[in-house]
Amino acid sequence: MIKEKFGKVINMEEKCGIAKDVTEVIGNTPMVYLNNVVDGCVARIAAKLEMMGPCSSVKDRTAYSMIRDAEEKGLISPGKNILIESTTENTGIGLAFIAAAKGYKLILVMPSDVTLERKMVVLAFGAELHLIDPAKGTKGIHDEANEIMKKTPNGYVFNQSENPANPKIHYETTGPEIWKATGGKVDILVAAVGTGGTVTGAGHFLKEKNSEIKIYGVEPAESAVLNGGNPGPHKILGIGAGIIPKVLDTKLLEEVIQISSDEAIETAKLLALKEGLLVGISSGAAAAAIKLAKRPENAGKLIAGFTVVFPSIGERYLSSVMFDSIRAEIYGVEPAESAVLNGGNPDISSNEVIETAKLLALKEGLLVGISSGAAAAAAIKLAKIPENAGKLIAVVFPSTGERYLTSVLFDSTRAEAENMTID
């Protein structure tokens, strides 16, 4: 129990317990109503904040499920197998932090035009990264991964677009979480389609609970293949791969709503300005939920009449077109120097702090900030003192490492990511 300043008592017992490792805190992300971007809507929109997961995207679930499934089938084990995957978005990051925590070597293939943040984060987790010409498309990325597989003894490719473990985790977790959070009152699920795992798995679960629930997909208007159009370039990173993924159950979908790149970007900006939600570009496809919420036939829907999944955090898109104007504004100001890196603790050097933060990513799958490195370094020193034998030391990691991508913590990683060449 925690007693606040004015006497209010908060029960925190349900949130107690220490996870065995970072994989145990995947899932159970919160839902929140949208209140200030819903002018003209006749139904309420509740967003599931997948960026609140340990590595800030819905793909934390997918990566965990695919690794767990392969392990349970005896197909992979740490120290024996090398994991390989082609990805254009957050699946690579999900695989990277779990591979680091479990002790796997990971090889990722990405198009060279993915954001700098994505490259830096997977490198920080110790993954080997191969970049290819984005003009080769999704097929080219997959082909490169398969070529690497042929040359890699004990290599294992997940192939997320065809892997049943992808939608399975959303049937087991995302769908039930939405059902529970809404008290079974959800009427419509809206999810942007990348591999289709989220909308298929969660959609099937919700349909089984209530056959009247309607499931909507979202795709880029510029690459509307699910609506019978041709693949094309767009700016909504993480969805609209230009193919119909094999794990996607198209029969489940009431409709696939087309959203332009500009609509997605502007909606994502509004979510930050009006709702305090810094989300990624694919979360900007919430524009589809807003469109649905304005349809007269949906008036009077119960509480969480619409549920939209916000798949990733906005800090992963800081070098993208979404933040062009803000980045230009920041770069016009010279930052002040600050030498306070270790919280005033003279026993821990700045280098120790930075190296500890790096090790937390490489060995524990925890991408933390510089101050978290200081806390961890201090805790490790305390844990080595003989009089603390058998004691449990709790340490607070105050912030995510993605907030430090331009700092000294990531100097070498940033240099590597910026100077990578296409295979």
mmCIF file of N, CA and C in Angstrom, residues 186-274:
data_model
loop_
_atom_site.group_PDB
_atom_site.id
_atom_site.type_symbol
_atom_site.label_atom_id
_atom_site.label_comp_id
_atom_site.label_asym_id
_atom_site.label_seq_id
_atom_site.Cartn_x
_atom_site.Cartn_y
_atom_site.Cartn_z
ATOM 1 N N VAL A 186 -16.432 -4.663 -26.276
ATOM 2 C CA VAL A 186 -15.859 -4.212 -27.537
ATOM 3 C C VAL A 186 -16.770 -4.622 -28.697
ATOM 4 N N ASP A 187 -16.973 -3.711 -29.643
ATOM 5 C CA ASP A 187 -17.809 -3.972 -30.813
ATOM 6 C C ASP A 187 -16.993 -4.153 -32.084
ATOM 7 N N ILE A 188 -15.858 -3.445 -32.156
ATOM 8 C CA ILE A 188 -15.063 -3.458 -33.390
ATOM 9 C C ILE A 188 -13.584 -3.455 -33.028
ATOM 10 N N LEU A 189 -12.808 -4.258 -33.737
ATOM 11 C CA LEU A 189 -11.346 -4.246 -33.611
ATOM 12 C C LEU A 189 -10.762 -3.653 -34.881
ATOM 13 N N VAL A 190 -9.866 -2.705 -34.721
ATOM 14 C CA VAL A 190 -9.166 -2.091 -35.855
ATOM 15 C C VAL A 190 -7.671 -2.304 -35.671
ATOM 16 N N ALA A 191 -7.000 -2.878 -36.670
ATOM 17 C CA ALA A 191 -5.554 -3.079 -36.581
ATOM 18 C C ALA A 191 -4.931 -2.947 -37.958
ATOM 19 N N ALA A 192 -3.835 -2.207 -38.027
ATOM 20 C CA ALA A 192 -3.100 -2.075 -39.281
ATOM 21 C C ALA A 192 -2.488 -3.424 -39.638
ATOM 22 N N VAL A 193 -2.421 -3.731 -40.929
ATOM 23 C CA VAL A 193 -1.951 -5.033 -41.387
ATOM 24 C C VAL A 193 -0.505 -4.950 -41.866
ATOM 25 N N GLY A 194 0.388 -5.598 -41.096
ATOM 26 C CA GLY A 194 1.764 -5.797 -41.537
ATOM 27 C C GLY A 194 1.883 -7.226 -42.017
ATOM 28 N N THR A 195 2.185 -8.135 -41.078
ATOM 29 C CA THR A 195 2.125 -9.566 -41.391
ATOM 30 C C THR A 195 0.706 -10.093 -41.252
ATOM 31 N N GLY A 196 -0.146 -9.356 -40.538
ATOM 32 C CA GLY A 196 -1.517 -9.797 -40.324
ATOM 33 C C GLY A 196 -1.702 -10.623 -39.071
ATOM 34 N N GLY A 197 -0.638 -10.811 -38.304
ATOM 35 C CA GLY A 197 -0.719 -11.637 -37.114
ATOM 36 C C GLY A 197 -1.632 -11.071 -36.041
ATOM 37 N N THR A 198 -1.535 -9.767 -35.793
ATOM 38 C CA THR A 198 -2.321 -9.139 -34.737
ATOM 39 C C THR A 198 -3.812 -9.224 -35.038
ATOM 40 N N VAL A 199 -4.205 -8.760 -36.215
ATOM 41 C CA VAL A 199 -5.629 -8.716 -36.543
ATOM 42 C C VAL A 199 -6.219 -10.115 -36.679
ATOM 43 N N THR A 200 -5.424 -11.076 -37.153
ATOM 44 C CA THR A 200 -5.922 -12.449 -37.305
ATOM 45 C C THR A 200 -6.083 -13.138 -35.959
ATOM 46 N N GLY A 201 -5.034 -13.119 -35.140
ATOM 47 C CA GLY A 201 -5.093 -13.808 -33.850
ATOM 48 C C GLY A 201 -6.095 -13.183 -32.899
ATOM 49 N N ALA A 202 -5.968 -11.863 -32.681
ATOM 50 C CA ALA A 202 -6.890 -11.179 -31.774
ATOM 51 C C ALA A 202 -8.307 -11.203 -32.329
ATOM 52 N N GLY A 203 -8.429 -11.057 -33.645
ATOM 53 C CA GLY A 203 -9.741 -11.061 -34.278
ATOM 54 C C GLY A 203 -10.471 -12.377 -34.094
ATOM 55 N N HIS A 204 -9.779 -13.487 -34.271
ATOM 56 C CA HIS A 204 -10.404 -14.799 -34.092
ATOM 57 C C HIS A 204 -10.872 -14.997 -32.656
ATOM 58 N N PHE A 205 -10.035 -14.580 -31.696
ATOM 59 C CA PHE A 205 -10.433 -14.740 -30.296
ATOM 60 C C PHE A 205 -11.710 -13.948 -30.013
ATOM 61 N N LEU A 206 -11.722 -12.682 -30.432
ATOM 62 C CA LEU A 206 -12.875 -11.827 -30.149
ATOM 63 C C LEU A 206 -14.133 -12.323 -30.849
ATOM 64 N N LYS A 207 -13.981 -12.817 -32.069
ATOM 65 C CA LYS A 207 -15.124 -13.367 -32.802
ATOM 66 C C LYS A 207 -15.699 -14.592 -32.092
ATOM 67 N N GLU A 208 -14.829 -15.397 -31.490
ATOM 68 C CA GLU A 208 -15.293 -16.570 -30.752
ATOM 69 C C GLU A 208 -16.062 -16.165 -29.497
ATOM 70 N N LYS A 209 -15.667 -15.052 -28.908
ATOM 71 C CA LYS A 209 -16.361 -14.563 -27.721
ATOM 72 C C LYS A 209 -17.701 -13.923 -28.080
ATOM 73 N N ASN A 210 -17.724 -13.236 -29.218
ATOM 74 C CA ASN A 210 -18.948 -12.559 -29.671
ATOM 75 C C ASN A 210 -18.908 -12.462 -31.185
ATOM 76 N N SER A 211 -19.723 -13.257 -31.841
ATOM 77 C CA SER A 211 -19.697 -13.318 -33.313
ATOM 78 C C SER A 211 -20.131 -12.016 -33.965
ATOM 79 N N GLU A 212 -20.739 -11.107 -33.181
ATOM 80 C CA GLU A 212 -21.197 -9.831 -33.740
ATOM 81 C C GLU A 212 -20.078 -8.798 -33.841
ATOM 82 N N ILE A 213 -18.938 -9.063 -33.194
ATOM 83 C CA ILE A 213 -17.807 -8.136 -33.274
ATOM 84 C C ILE A 213 -17.301 -8.076 -34.718
ATOM 85 N N LYS A 214 -17.024 -6.878 -35.186
ATOM 86 C CA LYS A 214 -16.520 -6.687 -36.550
ATOM 87 C C LYS A 214 -15.020 -6.386 -36.510
ATOM 88 N N ILE A 215 -14.311 -6.957 -37.476
ATOM 89 C CA ILE A 215 -12.853 -6.827 -37.537
ATOM 90 C C ILE A 215 -12.472 -6.043 -38.790
ATOM 91 N N TYR A 216 -11.706 -4.979 -38.603
ATOM 92 C CA TYR A 216 -11.276 -4.133 -39.721
ATOM 93 C C TYR A 216 -9.748 -4.109 -39.803
ATOM 94 N N GLY A 217 -9.231 -4.233 -41.002
ATOM 95 C CA GLY A 217 -7.811 -4.055 -41.240
ATOM 96 C C GLY A 217 -7.553 -2.664 -41.795
ATOM 97 N N VAL A 218 -6.292 -2.269 -41.791
ATOM 98 C CA VAL A 218 -5.888 -0.966 -42.336
ATOM 99 C C VAL A 218 -4.657 -1.179 -43.199
ATOM 100 N N GLU A 219 -4.626 -0.564 -44.380
ATOM 101 C CA GLU A 219 -3.456 -0.634 -45.244
ATOM 102 C C GLU A 219 -3.209 0.718 -45.899
ATOM 103 N N PRO A 220 -1.980 0.962 -46.388
ATOM 104 C CA PRO A 220 -1.676 2.245 -47.035
ATOM 105 C C PRO A 220 -2.458 2.384 -48.345
ATOM 106 N N ALA A 221 -3.019 3.556 -48.569
ATOM 107 C CA ALA A 221 -3.748 3.805 -49.808
ATOM 108 C C ALA A 221 -2.825 3.676 -51.018
ATOM 109 N N GLU A 222 -1.538 3.963 -50.815
ATOM 110 C CA GLU A 222 -0.580 3.915 -51.923
ATOM 111 C C GLU A 222 -0.160 2.484 -52.280
ATOM 112 N N SER A 223 -0.509 1.521 -51.420
ATOM 113 C CA SER A 223 -0.135 0.126 -51.662
ATOM 114 C C SER A 223 -1.273 -0.771 -51.186
ATOM 115 N N ALA A 224 -2.434 -0.590 -51.795
ATOM 116 C CA ALA A 224 -3.664 -1.211 -51.307
ATOM 117 C C ALA A 224 -3.883 -2.599 -51.915
ATOM 118 N N VAL A 225 -2.954 -3.503 -51.683
ATOM 119 C CA VAL A 225 -3.039 -4.842 -52.285
ATOM 120 C C VAL A 225 -4.190 -5.662 -51.713
ATOM 121 N N LEU A 226 -4.567 -5.412 -50.474
ATOM 122 C CA LEU A 226 -5.670 -6.159 -49.880
ATOM 123 C C LEU A 226 -7.013 -5.729 -50.448
ATOM 124 N N ASN A 227 -7.021 -4.568 -51.085
ATOM 125 C CA ASN A 227 -8.218 -4.081 -51.774
ATOM 126 C C ASN A 227 -8.131 -4.314 -53.284
ATOM 127 N N GLY A 228 -7.167 -5.153 -53.692
ATOM 128 C CA GLY A 228 -7.050 -5.478 -55.110
ATOM 129 C C GLY A 228 -6.153 -4.545 -55.890
ATOM 130 N N GLY A 229 -5.484 -3.615 -55.200
ATOM 131 C CA GLY A 229 -4.611 -2.674 -55.885
ATOM 132 C C GLY A 229 -3.208 -3.215 -56.081
ATOM 133 N N ASN A 230 -2.360 -2.386 -56.640
ATOM 134 C CA ASN A 230 -0.964 -2.761 -56.880
ATOM 135 C C ASN A 230 -0.078 -2.284 -55.728
ATOM 136 N N PRO A 231 1.007 -3.017 -55.453
ATOM 137 C CA PRO A 231 1.951 -2.539 -54.436
ATOM 138 C C PRO A 231 2.634 -1.270 -54.891
ATOM 139 N N GLY A 232 2.955 -0.413 -53.940
ATOM 140 C CA GLY A 232 3.618 0.839 -54.286
ATOM 141 C C GLY A 232 4.332 1.420 -53.085
ATOM 142 N N PRO A 233 5.188 2.412 -53.307
ATOM 143 C CA PRO A 233 5.912 3.032 -52.194
ATOM 144 C C PRO A 233 4.986 3.861 -51.303
ATOM 145 N N HIS A 234 5.275 3.848 -50.012
ATOM 146 C CA HIS A 234 4.497 4.639 -49.057
ATOM 147 C C HIS A 234 5.377 4.918 -47.848
ATOM 148 N N LYS A 235 4.857 5.688 -46.901
ATOM 149 C CA LYS A 235 5.662 6.116 -45.753
ATOM 150 C C LYS A 235 5.196 5.535 -44.426
ATOM 151 N N ILE A 236 4.226 4.613 -44.465
ATOM 152 C CA ILE A 236 3.717 4.046 -43.212
ATOM 153 C C ILE A 236 4.549 2.817 -42.877
ATOM 154 N N LEU A 237 5.638 3.043 -42.170
ATOM 155 C CA LEU A 237 6.591 1.980 -41.875
ATOM 156 C C LEU A 237 5.939 0.867 -41.072
ATOM 157 N N GLY A 238 6.221 -0.376 -41.471
ATOM 158 C CA GLY A 238 5.753 -1.527 -40.704
ATOM 159 C C GLY A 238 4.493 -2.180 -41.222
ATOM 160 N N ILE A 239 3.783 -1.548 -42.153
ATOM 161 C CA ILE A 239 2.603 -2.171 -42.746
ATOM 162 C C ILE A 239 2.685 -2.006 -44.266
ATOM 163 N N GLY A 240 1.756 -2.647 -44.971
ATOM 164 C CA GLY A 240 1.694 -2.486 -46.420
ATOM 165 C C GLY A 240 2.926 -2.986 -47.139
ATOM 166 N N ALA A 241 3.258 -4.273 -46.917
ATOM 167 C CA ALA A 241 4.473 -4.836 -47.512
ATOM 168 C C ALA A 241 4.322 -5.141 -49.000
ATOM 169 N N GLY A 242 3.129 -4.943 -49.532
ATOM 170 C CA GLY A 242 2.924 -5.198 -50.961
ATOM 171 C C GLY A 242 2.603 -6.646 -51.280
ATOM 172 N N ILE A 243 2.333 -7.444 -50.244
ATOM 173 C CA ILE A 243 1.959 -8.844 -50.422
ATOM 174 C C ILE A 243 0.752 -9.139 -49.534
ATOM 175 N N ILE A 244 0.112 -10.275 -49.780
ATOM 176 C CA ILE A 244 -0.925 -10.751 -48.878
ATOM 177 C C ILE A 244 -0.287 -11.844 -48.021
ATOM 178 N N PRO A 245 0.032 -11.542 -46.766
ATOM 179 C CA PRO A 245 0.744 -12.510 -45.914
ATOM 180 C C PRO A 245 -0.067 -13.793 -45.721
ATOM 181 N N LYS A 246 0.623 -14.912 -45.645
ATOM 182 C CA LYS A 246 -0.064 -16.192 -45.520
ATOM 183 C C LYS A 246 -0.758 -16.361 -44.169
ATOM 184 N N VAL A 247 -0.265 -15.688 -43.121
ATOM 185 C CA VAL A 247 -0.914 -15.838 -41.815
ATOM 186 C C VAL A 247 -2.164 -14.978 -41.693
ATOM 187 N N LEU A 248 -2.384 -14.062 -42.615
ATOM 188 C CA LEU A 248 -3.556 -13.179 -42.567
ATOM 189 C C LEU A 248 -4.799 -13.923 -43.023
ATOM 190 N N ASP A 249 -5.814 -13.951 -42.185
ATOM 191 C CA ASP A 249 -7.105 -14.539 -42.555
ATOM 192 C C ASP A 249 -7.994 -13.432 -43.104
ATOM 193 N N THR A 250 -7.985 -13.280 -44.413
ATOM 194 C CA THR A 250 -8.746 -12.190 -45.040
ATOM 195 C C THR A 250 -10.255 -12.383 -44.868
ATOM 196 N N LYS A 251 -10.712 -13.624 -44.689
ATOM 197 C CA LYS A 251 -12.157 -13.889 -44.533
ATOM 198 C C LYS A 251 -12.683 -13.309 -43.228
ATOM 199 N N LEU A 252 -11.781 -13.052 -42.314
ATOM 200 C CA LEU A 252 -12.157 -12.507 -41.012
ATOM 201 C C LEU A 252 -12.513 -11.024 -41.100
ATOM 202 N N LEU A 253 -12.010 -10.353 -42.128
ATOM 203 C CA LEU A 253 -12.081 -8.900 -42.204
ATOM 204 C C LEU A 253 -13.389 -8.400 -42.801
ATOM 205 N N GLU A 254 -14.035 -7.512 -42.083
ATOM 206 C CA GLU A 254 -15.238 -6.850 -42.580
ATOM 207 C C GLU A 254 -14.886 -5.924 -43.739
ATOM 208 N N GLU A 255 -13.730 -5.277 -43.594
ATOM 209 C CA GLU A 255 -13.274 -4.294 -44.586
ATOM 210 C C GLU A 255 -11.819 -3.971 -44.291
ATOM 211 N N VAL A 256 -11.073 -3.617 -45.325
ATOM 212 C CA VAL A 256 -9.722 -3.101 -45.140
ATOM 213 C C VAL A 256 -9.749 -1.633 -45.545
ATOM 214 N N ILE A 257 -9.551 -0.764 -44.572
ATOM 215 C CA ILE A 257 -9.651 0.679 -44.793
ATOM 216 C C ILE A 257 -8.324 1.215 -45.305
ATOM 217 N N GLN A 258 -8.393 2.044 -46.322
ATOM 218 C CA GLN A 258 -7.189 2.630 -46.904
ATOM 219 C C GLN A 258 -6.916 3.998 -46.262
ATOM 220 N N ILE A 259 -5.677 4.169 -45.815
ATOM 221 C CA ILE A 259 -5.237 5.430 -45.212
ATOM 222 C C ILE A 259 -3.970 5.885 -45.929
ATOM 223 N N SER A 260 -3.936 7.132 -46.355
ATOM 224 C CA SER A 260 -2.744 7.629 -47.044
ATOM 225 C C SER A 260 -1.618 7.874 -46.052
ATOM 226 N N SER A 261 -0.405 7.927 -46.571
ATOM 227 C CA SER A 261 0.751 8.204 -45.713
ATOM 228 C C SER A 261 0.594 9.539 -44.999
ATOM 229 N N ASP A 262 0.117 10.548 -45.716
ATOM 230 C CA ASP A 262 -0.056 11.868 -45.109
ATOM 231 C C ASP A 262 -1.077 11.831 -43.972
ATOM 232 N N GLU A 263 -2.176 11.088 -44.186
ATOM 233 C CA GLU A 263 -3.181 10.958 -43.124
ATOM 234 C C GLU A 263 -2.581 10.302 -41.887
ATOM 235 N N ALA A 264 -1.826 9.230 -42.098
ATOM 236 C CA ALA A 264 -1.228 8.503 -40.975
ATOM 237 C C ALA A 264 -0.255 9.386 -40.204
ATOM 238 N N ILE A 265 0.588 10.116 -40.936
ATOM 239 C CA ILE A 265 1.587 10.979 -40.296
ATOM 240 C C ILE A 265 0.915 12.099 -39.512
ATOM 241 N N GLU A 266 -0.079 12.737 -40.104
ATOM 242 C CA GLU A 266 -0.760 13.836 -39.422
ATOM 243 C C GLU A 266 -1.528 13.350 -38.204
ATOM 244 N N THR A 267 -2.129 12.159 -38.310
ATOM 245 C CA THR A 267 -2.852 11.607 -37.155
ATOM 246 C C THR A 267 -1.888 11.270 -36.031
ATOM 247 N N ALA A 268 -0.729 10.694 -36.380
ATOM 248 C CA ALA A 268 0.277 10.379 -35.363
ATOM 249 C C ALA A 268 0.743 11.651 -34.656
ATOM 250 N N LYS A 269 0.924 12.730 -35.406
ATOM 251 C CA LYS A 269 1.319 14.006 -34.800
ATOM 252 C C LYS A 269 0.240 14.519 -33.855
ATOM 253 N N LEU A 270 -1.021 14.392 -34.290
ATOM 254 C CA LEU A 270 -2.131 14.854 -33.457
ATOM 255 C C LEU A 270 -2.247 14.042 -32.170
ATOM 256 N N LEU A 271 -1.956 12.755 -32.252
ATOM 257 C CA LEU A 271 -2.017 11.915 -31.064
ATOM 258 C C LEU A 271 -1.005 12.381 -30.016
ATOM 259 N N ALA A 272 0.140 12.871 -30.470
ATOM 260 C CA ALA A 272 1.126 13.433 -29.539
ATOM 261 C C ALA A 272 0.643 14.766 -28.984
ATOM 262 N N LEU A 273 0.169 15.646 -29.849
ATOM 263 C CA LEU A 273 -0.219 16.997 -29.449
ATOM 264 C C LEU A 273 -1.489 17.050 -28.617
ATOM 265 N N LYS A 274 -2.435 16.158 -28.926
ATOM 266 C CA LYS A 274 -3.755 16.231 -28.295
ATOM 267 C C LYS A 274 -4.004 15.167 -27.227
#
